[in-house]
Every structure is written in C-alpha cells, then in structure tokens.
Amino acid sequence: MNVDKIREDFSVLNKGIRYFDSACMSLRPKQVVNKITEYYNEYPACAGRSTHKLGNMVSDEVNSSRRLIKNFIGAKKDSEIIFTKNATEGINLLANSFNGEKVLLTDREHNSNLVPWQKFKQGILRSNEDYSFNLEKFSEGVRNYELVSFVATSNLDGYTLPIKEIVKIAHENNVKVHLDGAQHVPHNEINVKKLDLDYLSFSGHKMLGPSGTGVFYAKEELLKNMKQFIIGGETVINSTYNDFVMEKLPHKFEGGLQNYAGIIGLGAAVKYLSKIGMSDIHDHEIKLRNAVDVSGLKLIGNNSGSIANFNVPGVNYHEVATILDTSDNIMIRSGRHCVHSWYNAQNIEGSARASFYLYNTLDEVQVLNEALNKLKKLM
Amino acid sequence: MICLLSLIVFGILAIFSASYRPLAKEAFDCVFRRMTLRKCQSGLDVKVKSKIVGRLIGKSTKLAKGVHKYFEVISWFFVILFFVSLFFSGQALYNVIVYDNCNGISEGDEVPGYCIITGEGGGDVVDEEIVSCEDPQCADGICEECGTECECGDCSDP
C-alpha cells in the first residue's frame, strides 16, 4: 500500500492539514469527486423511469454501484442493497419495519442505534471491565430478545465485536442480528453471506463516499417480509385513489427520487477501497494508532482499531481539539461522539478522539505526538 | 468573563456583518447564563481561550501555560480595564458636551490636552493646524502686512 501515492488523490491534503477525523467524515479522492461531476456533466437525469439515453445511462451507473457494493460486502443479490442517506436512515428503516418487541443493544451504541430502538423493550448488554464484549452474558441472555442490534466497530474507541460468534449464538437462539456498520465497513473486510448476517447498515461518507449516502442490507427473504418505511414515488408499481401495488426489491424501500450523484460516487469509493484492499487499509490504521504516544494521556474505552480516544489531564477536551487545530493544523474531534449514553453511564464529560484512515501517515502521527507533548506541559 | 468582552466586540461587528451574528448570539447566551449564576454552555470561553493558547503554544510553552492557567484572571483584568476605559470615555463625552473639550474646565492659561472626540487641544498637533490653516494675516494668498504673495504661516513669522 503506497500511502504517498494515495495522498495524491486527496487534494485537500495539499493544504498542510493533518486530518484525524475520519470516524466522523472521511475525505474523498478525486476519483469519487470526478464521478459525481461526471453525473452532473454527462447524464444528469433520472434512473429507472425515463427511457431516453441519459436516463438509461443513470440507470446503468446506479445498477453498477449497487453491484459494486453487493460485492464489497459479500451480499448474495443486488436487490439486497437498499440505498439510504446514511446508516441512521437504514437503522430507522429497520426499526420502523421490524415486527418484534424486544431488542438487545450494547452499552456503547451510537445515538443512531440507540434512540430508534427506545420505543421497543430494550435490553442493554454491559461490557466487561476492560471494555470488551461480554460474550458469556450475551450467550445467557440473548434468548430473551427477538433482535440484537449492535455497533460492529465502535466509533467511541474502535473496538470491534466478535461478530462471528455473536451471529452464531444469536441464530442458535432464533434471534436476528443487525449490525451498525458505520465504523466497521470503512475499515474492515466484511462478508455478510459468510457471516450469515441478517441486517447491516452503513454510511457512505465515512468510507470515501459522498455525504448523504448510505446502505441498508438485509437478506432477501427478510426484506420481502419487511413493511415499507418511506413510501411514495419509486416504491409503487401502480396506485388507485385508495390503494397501491408495492414495487419489488430493492425499490420498495427507496422512496422518492434518489441521490443519483451520491450513489454513483459511492460506487466509485467502493471501487477505490477494493482496489487498495481492506486488509491492507486495516493493517495500516493499526500501525498508525499504535504509533500514538499515549503516555500521560487518560485513555477512554478499549482504544483499538483506527481510533485513539483520550483526555489530556487538566485540559478540557474541546480545548485539546482547538489548540491542536490552531497550533499544528491537526484536526480531531472532541465531545461525546454521539455516544452520550456511554459517557453518562461512565460519568465522563467528554473526550478528544483521533481517528485514522488510509491517507494518514506515521509522520503525521509524529506531529500529533509532539503537539500532545506540548499540551501535556500546560499542566 | 471573556464572554462579556466577546459580546461587546462581536455585538459591534454583528451590526456590520451577518457572519458575526451567531457569535454575538453565542456570547449573549454565555453572558446571560453567567449573570444568572449558571455555567456557560456555548463553549465560547473555551473556544477563545484555546484559540489564544493554540497560537502561543508554538512560540512559548511557558507563556501558553501561563495564559491557560490564569485565563480567568486575565479575562477579569481585561473586563476591569474595559469598564475603567468605558468610565473615562463617558466622562470625556460628558466634558465635550458640557465644556467643548474632553478634559473639563481649563484653569487660567492652561492649554487643554488633546481631545480625540473634537480633534482639538494638546501641543504640536493643535499649533500646526492653526498655523497651516487659519493664519489670519495671509488672506487669499496676499500678506496683509507687506502686500506680497504668501503661503499660510509666512506672515505669522516675518
């Protein structure tokens, strides 16, 4: 993996910035930006409706994106890929269509995988003391639920759940599994077919794709039985004043005119990531995270994967982020990272989070370390 | 306390530029909360503090450390300085309205100090203006004493 060559594709990196906020929003390579521009310049029309040349071009490109994404996550059929505007919409789709009452969550869910389930009878599975997943407790209690909806890789600390074991145990107990893959899919190889995963939601903007794009995956037989969520144009074949005939998959869940430029751009992003290889990207991120000098920092959570979450003793987390930005152009996130429930439970006010991706370098991490050492001296 | 200064600065800037209005609003919210003995929630104080410390930390860690540690004290100092300055400005304005100069009643031959509001008074600056522009002996370019052509100031010092 040639990081210098990769960096040439991200024009914003020429501005002398050190971008460590990819867990919030990744940067986009020129290949993605060009593909979006291509849509607006070459075929800015509707897909699936109009039979003219431009319409057909858009349909082809959208279908191609769907296929690329299907292959990227190892799904069985194109129709199992539903385009959404982000992971949150995907989770809301499931929460509004799910015919069940009891849902099990972990104790570190992003608000997007917590709030939509609060209308259900909800169970929270506490982590072990070292913030790892409590597989034993899960095995004991999972039978009491109809669905488990877990964050596959936490945006809090980068911890990845033992997905394979979770799916196996849940299925042994006739419980369906949904994964919030917003942080997992951009950084790890995933194969939903091999995992026998029931549902998966993820966002495009965290994996080099355009903002306003996301994907909801479900096994075809499950999708067929799911109620529609957003309905209207595109989701029906026919209608009378009083009734309508539902569209087939995947369109029955894709209400209204879609974000074609975004979908096509997301296809380009997936192509880009596939070409580099998710395994190499993951290894690179681990190297970067391990290079962070954590001495004197108060670490938050498990600190694994591509995320370093910490507090500098005596310095407010928002101050840490602003000082790093002002002094060294280092961009990190501060706050509660949309995992308010976990911070409240732990009685921690907030923290600073550096998250890495394929375009970051060890030299950049070195600059971060030097800046953090200066910050430590403030106390 | 920095929020109070921010409110005044951003409040004035907000009159002329819409981009400062959210900051002014944030500062107002912060001041209001502090006045009602609550914690400032907007984080404006943290933003201002860390922006300043961020600029200093690259130049002098010691200075940055000092500012970081005593930021509240420094903020209070500037707030007090602001109110002291506001008091004297108000006093000067009152003097201008009542006595036509910033410094109040002049005793005897005492020359009043320079007044920034009226632009009058003080030493050299005032003299220069009188000589160059209001020389009573050089009318329309002709010296009243000798009748020759002159420029301002020529006739005052023959």
Coordinates of C-alpha atoms in Angstrom, one line a residue:
Chain A
M1 CA 0.0 0.0 0.0
N2 CA 1.6 3.2 -1.2
V3 CA 0.3 6.0 1.1
D4 CA 2.2 8.7 -0.7
K5 CA 0.5 7.8 -4.0
I6 CA -2.8 7.5 -2.2
R7 CA -2.4 11.0 -0.8
E8 CA -2.0 12.5 -4.3
D9 CA -5.7 11.6 -4.8
F10 CA -6.8 13.7 -1.9
S11 CA -6.3 17.3 -3.0
V12 CA -7.3 18.8 0.4
L13 CA -4.2 17.2 2.0
N14 CA -2.1 19.7 0.0
K15 CA -3.3 22.4 2.4
G16 CA -0.9 21.3 5.0
I17 CA -3.6 19.8 7.2
R18 CA -3.4 16.6 9.4
Y19 CA -6.8 15.2 9.2
F20 CA -7.6 12.7 12.0
D21 CA -11.4 13.0 12.0
S22 CA -12.3 10.2 9.5
A23 CA -14.5 8.5 12.0
C24 CA -16.8 11.5 11.6
M25 CA -16.3 12.1 7.9
S26 CA -13.7 10.7 5.6
L27 CA -12.0 12.7 2.8
R28 CA -12.8 11.9 -0.8
P29 CA -10.4 11.0 -3.5
K30 CA -10.5 12.7 -6.9
Q31 CA -11.9 9.5 -8.4
V32 CA -15.1 10.0 -6.3
V33 CA -15.3 13.7 -7.0
N34 CA -14.8 13.2 -10.7
K35 CA -17.5 10.5 -10.8
I36 CA -20.0 12.9 -9.1
T37 CA -19.1 15.7 -11.5
E38 CA -19.4 13.2 -14.4
Y39 CA -23.0 12.6 -13.4
Y40 CA -23.9 16.3 -13.4
N41 CA -22.0 17.0 -16.6
E42 CA -22.7 13.9 -18.7
Y43 CA -26.0 12.3 -17.6
P44 CA -27.9 14.4 -15.0
A45 CA -31.2 12.6 -15.3
C46 CA -33.5 10.1 -13.5
A47 CA -32.8 6.4 -13.2
G48 CA -35.4 3.7 -13.6
R49 CA -38.2 5.9 -15.0
S50 CA -37.2 7.7 -18.2
T51 CA -36.3 5.6 -21.3
H52 CA -34.2 8.2 -23.0
K53 CA -30.4 7.9 -23.4
L54 CA -29.5 9.9 -20.4
G55 CA -32.0 8.0 -18.2
N56 CA -30.5 4.7 -19.3
M57 CA -27.0 5.9 -18.5
V58 CA -28.0 6.9 -15.0
S59 CA -29.8 3.5 -14.5
D60 CA -26.7 1.7 -15.7
E61 CA -24.4 3.6 -13.3
V62 CA -26.8 3.2 -10.3
N63 CA -27.1 -0.6 -11.0
S64 CA -23.3 -0.7 -11.4
S65 CA -22.9 1.0 -8.0
R66 CA -25.4 -1.4 -6.4
R67 CA -23.4 -4.4 -7.8
L68 CA -20.1 -3.0 -6.6
I69 CA -21.5 -2.5 -3.1
K70 CA -23.0 -6.0 -3.2
N71 CA -19.6 -7.5 -4.0
F72 CA -17.9 -5.3 -1.4
I73 CA -19.9 -6.6 1.5
G74 CA -20.3 -10.1 0.0
A75 CA -24.1 -10.0 -0.4
K76 CA -25.9 -12.6 -2.4
K77 CA -28.1 -10.4 -4.7
D78 CA -28.1 -6.8 -5.9
S79 CA -31.7 -6.5 -4.6
E80 CA -30.5 -6.9 -1.1
I81 CA -28.7 -3.5 -1.3
I82 CA -31.0 -0.6 -0.3
F83 CA -29.7 2.9 -0.8
T84 CA -30.3 5.2 2.1
K85 CA -29.0 8.7 3.0
N86 CA -26.8 7.3 5.8
A87 CA -26.6 4.5 8.4
T88 CA -29.1 6.3 10.6
E89 CA -31.8 6.1 8.0
G90 CA -31.0 2.4 7.5
I91 CA -31.5 1.7 11.2
N92 CA -34.7 3.8 11.2
L93 CA -35.9 1.8 8.3
L94 CA -35.4 -1.5 10.2
A95 CA -36.8 0.0 13.5
N96 CA -39.9 1.1 11.7
S97 CA -40.4 -2.1 9.8
F98 CA -39.4 -4.7 12.4
N99 CA -42.2 -6.9 13.6
G100 CA -40.9 -7.6 17.1
E101 CA -40.8 -6.1 20.6
K102 CA -37.6 -7.0 22.3
V103 CA -34.2 -5.6 21.2
L104 CA -30.8 -6.1 22.7
L105 CA -28.1 -3.4 22.4
T106 CA -24.6 -3.0 23.8
D107 CA -23.7 -0.2 26.3
R108 CA -21.8 1.8 23.7
E109 CA -24.3 2.4 20.9
H110 CA -24.1 5.5 18.8
N111 CA -27.3 7.5 19.2
S112 CA -28.4 6.3 15.8
N113 CA -28.5 2.8 17.0
L114 CA -30.0 3.6 20.4
V115 CA -32.7 6.2 20.0
P116 CA -34.7 4.4 17.2
W117 CA -34.9 1.4 19.5
Q118 CA -36.1 3.2 22.6
K119 CA -39.8 2.5 21.6
F120 CA -39.1 -1.2 21.9
K121 CA -38.5 -3.3 25.0
Q122 CA -34.8 -2.7 25.2
G123 CA -32.0 -4.6 26.9
I124 CA -28.5 -3.2 27.4
L125 CA -25.6 -5.6 27.5
R126 CA -22.8 -4.2 29.6
S127 CA -19.2 -4.6 28.5
N128 CA -16.5 -6.3 30.6
E129 CA -14.3 -4.2 32.8
D130 CA -11.7 -3.9 30.1
Y131 CA -14.5 -2.6 27.8
S132 CA -14.5 -5.8 25.7
F133 CA -17.7 -7.6 24.7
N134 CA -19.2 -9.9 27.4
L135 CA -19.8 -13.0 25.3
E136 CA -20.8 -15.1 28.3
K137 CA -23.5 -12.8 29.4
F138 CA -24.7 -12.4 25.8
S139 CA -25.0 -16.2 25.5
E140 CA -27.0 -16.4 28.6
G141 CA -29.4 -13.6 27.9
V142 CA -29.9 -13.4 24.1
R143 CA -32.8 -15.9 24.0
N144 CA -35.0 -13.2 25.7
Y145 CA -34.8 -11.0 22.6
E146 CA -36.0 -11.1 19.1
L147 CA -33.3 -8.9 17.6
V148 CA -29.8 -7.8 18.6
S149 CA -28.7 -4.5 17.1
F150 CA -25.0 -4.0 17.9
V151 CA -22.4 -1.5 16.8
A152 CA -19.9 -3.7 14.9
T153 CA -17.0 -1.4 15.5
S154 CA -17.4 1.4 18.0
N155 CA -16.9 5.0 17.0
L156 CA -16.1 5.6 20.6
D157 CA -12.9 3.5 20.9
G158 CA -12.6 1.5 17.7
Y159 CA -13.4 -1.8 19.4
T160 CA -14.8 -4.5 17.1
L161 CA -17.2 -7.0 18.5
P162 CA -16.7 -10.7 18.0
I163 CA -19.2 -10.6 15.1
K164 CA -18.9 -14.2 14.0
E165 CA -19.6 -15.6 17.5
I166 CA -22.4 -13.1 18.1
V167 CA -24.2 -14.1 14.9
K168 CA -23.7 -17.8 15.6
I169 CA -25.0 -17.6 19.2
A170 CA -27.9 -15.4 18.2
H171 CA -29.0 -17.7 15.4
E172 CA -28.8 -20.7 17.7
N173 CA -31.4 -18.9 19.8
N174 CA -33.5 -17.8 16.8
V175 CA -32.6 -14.2 17.2
K176 CA -31.9 -12.0 14.3
V177 CA -28.8 -9.8 14.1
H178 CA -28.5 -6.3 12.9
L179 CA -25.1 -4.6 12.8
D180 CA -24.5 -0.8 12.8
G181 CA -21.5 -1.0 10.4
A182 CA -20.9 2.7 10.1
Q183 CA -17.4 2.4 11.6
H184 CA -16.8 -1.2 10.6
V185 CA -17.4 -1.4 6.9
P186 CA -15.0 1.5 6.0
H187 CA -12.1 -0.1 7.9
N188 CA -12.6 -3.9 7.8
E189 CA -13.3 -6.6 5.3
I190 CA -16.8 -7.9 5.7
N191 CA -18.7 -10.7 4.1
V192 CA -22.4 -10.8 5.1
K193 CA -23.0 -14.1 3.4
K194 CA -20.2 -15.9 5.2
L195 CA -21.2 -14.3 8.5
D196 CA -24.8 -15.2 7.8
L197 CA -25.7 -11.7 8.9
D198 CA -29.4 -10.7 8.8
Y199 CA -29.1 -6.9 8.6
L200 CA -26.4 -4.3 8.1
S201 CA -26.5 -0.5 7.9
F202 CA -23.6 1.8 7.0
S203 CA -22.8 5.2 5.7
G204 CA -21.0 6.3 2.5
H205 CA -19.4 9.5 4.0
K206 CA -17.2 7.5 6.3
M207 CA -15.8 5.4 3.5
L208 CA -14.6 8.0 1.0
G209 CA -18.1 8.3 -0.4
P210 CA -20.3 11.4 -0.8
S211 CA -22.2 12.7 2.2
G212 CA -25.9 11.9 2.1
T213 CA -25.3 8.3 1.0
G214 CA -25.7 5.1 2.9
V215 CA -26.7 1.4 2.5
F216 CA -29.1 -0.9 4.3
Y217 CA -28.5 -4.6 3.7
A218 CA -30.8 -7.4 4.6
K219 CA -31.3 -11.0 3.4
E220 CA -33.7 -11.1 0.6
E221 CA -36.3 -13.2 2.4
L222 CA -36.3 -10.8 5.3
L223 CA -36.6 -7.7 3.1
K224 CA -39.6 -9.3 1.4
N225 CA -41.4 -9.6 4.7
M226 CA -40.5 -6.1 5.9
K227 CA -43.0 -3.3 6.0
Q228 CA -42.3 -0.3 3.8
F229 CA -40.9 2.7 5.5
I230 CA -40.8 5.8 3.3
I231 CA -43.3 5.4 0.6
G232 CA -44.4 7.3 -2.5
G233 CA -42.7 7.7 -5.9
E234 CA -40.5 4.8 -6.9
T235 CA -41.9 2.5 -4.2
V236 CA -45.1 1.5 -6.1
I237 CA -45.9 -0.1 -9.4
N238 CA -49.5 1.1 -9.6
S239 CA -51.9 3.1 -7.5
T240 CA -55.6 4.0 -7.3
Y241 CA -57.1 6.7 -5.2
N242 CA -57.4 4.3 -2.3
D243 CA -54.7 1.7 -2.8
F244 CA -51.3 0.9 -4.3
V245 CA -49.3 -2.1 -5.6
M246 CA -45.9 -2.3 -3.9
E247 CA -42.7 -2.2 -6.0
K248 CA -40.3 -5.2 -5.9
L249 CA -37.0 -5.2 -4.1
P250 CA -34.9 -3.0 -3.8
H251 CA -37.2 -0.2 -4.9
K252 CA -39.9 -0.8 -2.5
F253 CA -37.7 0.8 0.2
E254 CA -36.2 3.6 -1.9
G255 CA -38.9 6.2 -1.7
G256 CA -38.7 9.3 -4.0
L257 CA -36.1 10.4 -6.5
Q258 CA -32.7 9.1 -5.3
N259 CA -29.4 10.8 -4.8
Y260 CA -28.0 9.5 -8.1
A261 CA -24.8 11.5 -8.0
G262 CA -24.1 10.3 -4.5
I263 CA -25.0 6.7 -5.3
I264 CA -22.7 6.7 -8.3
G265 CA -20.0 8.4 -6.2
L266 CA -20.4 5.8 -3.5
G267 CA -19.8 3.1 -6.2
A268 CA -16.5 4.9 -7.1
A269 CA -15.5 5.0 -3.4
V270 CA -16.1 1.3 -3.0
K271 CA -14.1 0.6 -6.2
Y272 CA -11.3 2.7 -4.8
L273 CA -11.2 0.9 -1.5
S274 CA -11.5 -2.5 -3.1
K275 CA -8.5 -1.8 -5.4
I276 CA -6.3 -0.9 -2.4
G277 CA -7.6 -3.8 -0.3
M278 CA -9.4 -3.6 3.1
S279 CA -7.0 -5.8 4.8
D280 CA -4.0 -3.5 3.9
I281 CA -6.1 -0.5 5.0
H282 CA -6.9 -2.1 8.3
D283 CA -3.2 -3.0 9.0
H284 CA -2.1 0.5 8.1
E285 CA -4.6 2.0 10.5
I286 CA -3.5 -0.3 13.4
K287 CA 0.2 0.9 12.8
L288 CA -0.9 4.5 13.0
R289 CA -2.9 4.0 16.1
N290 CA -0.1 2.1 17.8
A291 CA 2.2 5.0 17.0
V292 CA 0.3 7.4 19.1
D293 CA 2.2 8.2 22.3
V294 CA -0.4 7.6 24.9
S295 CA 1.9 8.2 27.9
G296 CA 0.4 10.8 30.2
L297 CA -3.0 10.6 28.5
K298 CA -6.1 9.2 30.0
L299 CA -7.4 6.7 27.6
I300 CA -11.2 6.3 27.0
G301 CA -12.6 2.8 26.4
N302 CA -10.7 0.0 24.7
N303 CA -8.7 2.0 22.2
S304 CA -8.3 -0.3 19.3
G305 CA -8.9 -0.3 15.5
S306 CA -8.4 3.1 13.9
I307 CA -9.3 5.2 16.9
A308 CA -7.4 6.8 19.8
N309 CA -9.8 8.3 22.3
F310 CA -8.3 10.2 25.2
N311 CA -8.2 13.1 27.6
V312 CA -5.2 15.2 28.4
P313 CA -5.4 15.6 32.2
G314 CA -6.1 19.1 33.2
V315 CA -7.1 20.3 29.7
N316 CA -10.7 20.4 28.5
Y317 CA -11.3 18.1 25.6
H318 CA -12.7 20.9 23.4
E319 CA -9.5 22.9 24.3
V320 CA -7.4 20.0 23.2
A321 CA -9.1 19.9 19.8
T322 CA -9.0 23.6 19.2
I323 CA -5.4 24.0 20.4
L324 CA -4.2 21.2 18.1
D325 CA -6.1 22.8 15.2
T326 CA -4.8 26.3 15.9
S327 CA -1.2 25.3 16.6
D328 CA -0.5 22.5 14.2
N329 CA -3.4 22.1 11.8
I330 CA -4.3 18.9 13.5
M331 CA -8.0 18.1 13.1
I332 CA -9.5 15.8 15.7
R333 CA -13.0 15.6 17.2
S334 CA -14.0 16.4 20.7
G335 CA -17.1 15.9 22.8
R336 CA -19.2 12.8 23.3
H337 CA -19.1 11.5 19.8
C338 CA -22.8 10.7 19.7
V339 CA -22.4 8.1 22.4
H340 CA -23.8 10.3 25.1
S341 CA -25.4 7.3 26.9
W342 CA -22.0 5.7 27.5
Y343 CA -20.4 8.9 28.7
N344 CA -23.3 9.5 31.1
A345 CA -23.0 6.0 32.4
Q346 CA -19.3 6.3 32.9
N347 CA -19.6 9.8 34.4
I348 CA -17.2 11.2 31.9
E349 CA -17.9 14.6 30.5
G350 CA -16.3 14.1 27.1
S351 CA -13.0 13.3 25.3
A352 CA -10.8 14.0 22.3
R353 CA -10.7 11.5 19.5
A354 CA -8.2 11.0 16.8
S355 CA -9.3 8.6 14.1
F356 CA -7.1 7.4 11.2
Y357 CA -7.6 6.3 7.7
L358 CA -5.7 5.1 4.7
Y359 CA -4.4 8.6 3.8
N360 CA -2.7 9.3 7.2
T361 CA 1.0 8.8 7.7
L362 CA 3.3 7.9 10.5
D363 CA 4.9 11.4 10.1
E364 CA 1.5 13.0 10.7
V365 CA 1.1 10.9 13.9
Q366 CA 4.6 12.1 14.9
V367 CA 3.4 15.7 14.6
L368 CA 0.3 14.7 16.7
N369 CA 2.6 13.2 19.4
E370 CA 4.8 16.3 19.5
A371 CA 1.7 18.6 19.8
L372 CA 0.3 16.4 22.5
N373 CA 3.6 16.6 24.4
K374 CA 3.3 20.3 24.3
L375 CA -0.2 20.1 25.6
K376 CA 0.8 17.9 28.5
K377 CA 3.1 20.6 29.6
L378 CA 0.2 23.1 30.0
M379 CA -0.4 21.5 33.4
Chain B
M1 CA -15.6 36.6 31.7
I2 CA -14.2 36.7 28.2
C3 CA -17.8 36.2 27.0
L4 CA -18.7 39.7 28.2
L5 CA -15.9 41.2 26.1
S6 CA -16.8 38.9 23.2
L7 CA -20.4 40.1 23.4
I8 CA -19.3 43.7 23.0
V9 CA -16.8 43.0 20.3
F10 CA -19.0 40.6 18.3
G11 CA -22.1 42.7 19.0
I12 CA -20.5 45.7 17.3
L13 CA -19.1 43.5 14.4
A14 CA -22.5 41.9 14.1
I15 CA -24.1 45.3 13.2
F16 CA -21.9 45.3 10.0
S17 CA -21.5 41.7 9.2
A18 CA -24.0 38.8 9.4
S19 CA -21.3 36.3 9.9
Y20 CA -20.6 37.6 13.4
R21 CA -24.2 37.4 14.5
P22 CA -24.1 33.7 15.6
L23 CA -21.0 34.5 17.6
A24 CA -22.7 37.5 19.2
K25 CA -25.7 35.4 20.0
E26 CA -23.5 32.7 21.5
A27 CA -21.7 35.4 23.6
F28 CA -25.0 36.8 24.7
D29 CA -26.2 33.4 25.7
C30 CA -23.0 32.8 27.6
V31 CA -23.2 36.2 29.4
F32 CA -26.8 35.6 30.3
R33 CA -26.1 32.3 31.8
R34 CA -23.1 33.6 33.8
M35 CA -25.3 36.5 35.1
T36 CA -27.9 34.0 36.3
L37 CA -25.1 32.1 38.0
R38 CA -25.1 29.2 35.6
K39 CA -22.3 27.7 33.7
C40 CA -21.7 29.0 30.1
Q41 CA -22.9 26.2 27.9
S42 CA -21.9 27.5 24.5
G43 CA -18.2 26.8 25.0
L44 CA -17.3 30.2 23.6
D45 CA -15.0 30.9 26.5
V46 CA -13.2 27.6 25.8
K47 CA -13.0 28.4 22.1
V48 CA -11.5 31.8 22.7
K49 CA -9.1 30.5 25.3
S50 CA -7.9 27.6 23.3
K51 CA -7.5 29.7 20.1
I52 CA -5.2 32.0 22.1
V53 CA -3.3 29.2 23.8
G54 CA -3.0 27.4 20.4
R55 CA -1.3 30.5 18.9
L56 CA 1.0 30.8 21.8
I57 CA 2.0 27.2 22.4
G58 CA 4.1 27.1 19.2
K59 CA 6.0 30.2 20.3
S60 CA 6.4 29.7 24.0
T61 CA 5.1 26.8 26.0
K62 CA 5.7 28.7 29.2
L63 CA 3.6 31.7 28.1
A64 CA 0.9 29.4 26.8
K65 CA 0.9 27.6 30.1
G66 CA 0.5 30.9 32.0
V67 CA -2.3 32.0 29.8
H68 CA -4.0 28.7 30.1
K69 CA -3.7 28.6 33.8
Y70 CA -4.6 32.2 34.5
F71 CA -7.0 32.8 31.7
E72 CA -9.9 33.7 34.0
V73 CA -7.7 36.2 35.9
I74 CA -6.5 37.7 32.6
S75 CA -10.1 37.9 31.4
W76 CA -11.1 39.7 34.6
F77 CA -8.2 42.1 34.1
F78 CA -9.4 43.0 30.6
V79 CA -13.0 43.3 31.8
I80 CA -12.0 45.7 34.6
L81 CA -9.8 47.5 32.1
F82 CA -12.8 47.7 29.7
F83 CA -15.0 49.2 32.4
V84 CA -12.4 51.7 33.6
S85 CA -11.9 52.8 30.0
L86 CA -15.6 53.0 29.5
F87 CA -15.9 55.2 32.5
F88 CA -13.2 57.6 31.3
S89 CA -14.7 57.6 27.8
G90 CA -18.1 58.5 29.3
Q91 CA -16.5 61.3 31.3
A92 CA -14.8 62.7 28.3
L93 CA -18.0 62.6 26.3
Y94 CA -19.8 64.5 29.1
N95 CA -17.0 67.1 29.1
V96 CA -17.3 67.6 25.4
I97 CA -21.0 68.1 25.6
V98 CA -20.7 70.5 28.6
Y99 CA -17.3 72.2 28.1
D100 CA -16.5 71.6 24.5
N101 CA -13.4 69.6 25.3
C102 CA -12.6 66.2 26.8
N103 CA -10.8 67.5 29.8
G104 CA -13.3 69.7 31.5
I105 CA -12.8 73.3 32.7
S106 CA -9.3 74.7 31.9
E107 CA -7.9 76.9 34.7
G108 CA -6.3 80.2 33.8
D109 CA -4.0 80.0 30.7
E110 CA -3.8 76.2 30.9
V111 CA -3.9 74.7 27.4
P112 CA -6.4 71.8 27.4
G113 CA -4.9 68.4 26.4
Y114 CA -5.7 66.8 23.0
C115 CA -9.3 65.6 22.7
I116 CA -9.8 62.7 20.3
I117 CA -13.5 63.4 20.1
T118 CA -13.2 67.0 18.9
G119 CA -9.7 66.8 17.5
E120 CA -8.7 69.9 19.4
G121 CA -6.3 70.8 22.2
G122 CA -2.9 69.5 23.1
G123 CA 0.5 70.8 22.0
D124 CA 2.1 70.5 18.5
V125 CA -0.9 69.0 16.7
V126 CA -3.1 72.0 17.6
D127 CA -0.4 74.6 16.7
E128 CA 0.3 73.0 13.4
E129 CA -3.4 73.1 12.4
I130 CA -3.8 76.8 13.4
V131 CA -0.6 77.9 11.5
S132 CA -1.3 76.0 8.4
C133 CA -5.0 76.6 8.0
E134 CA -6.0 79.6 9.9
D135 CA -3.3 82.2 9.6
P136 CA -5.3 85.4 9.8
Q137 CA -2.6 87.5 8.3
C138 CA -2.4 85.7 5.0
A139 CA -5.7 86.3 3.3
D140 CA -6.3 84.9 -0.2
G141 CA -2.5 84.3 -0.7
I142 CA -1.7 88.0 0.0
C143 CA 0.1 89.1 3.1
E144 CA -1.9 91.8 4.9
E145 CA 1.3 93.4 6.4
C146 CA 3.5 93.7 3.3
G147 CA 1.1 93.0 0.4
T148 CA 3.3 90.3 -1.2
E149 CA 2.3 86.8 -2.1
C150 CA 2.4 84.5 0.7
E151 CA 1.6 81.0 1.9
C152 CA 0.0 80.1 5.2
G153 CA 2.3 80.7 8.0
D154 CA 4.6 83.1 6.1
C155 CA 3.1 86.2 7.7
S156 CA 2.9 85.0 11.2
D157 CA 6.7 84.8 11.5
P158 CA 8.0 87.6 9.2

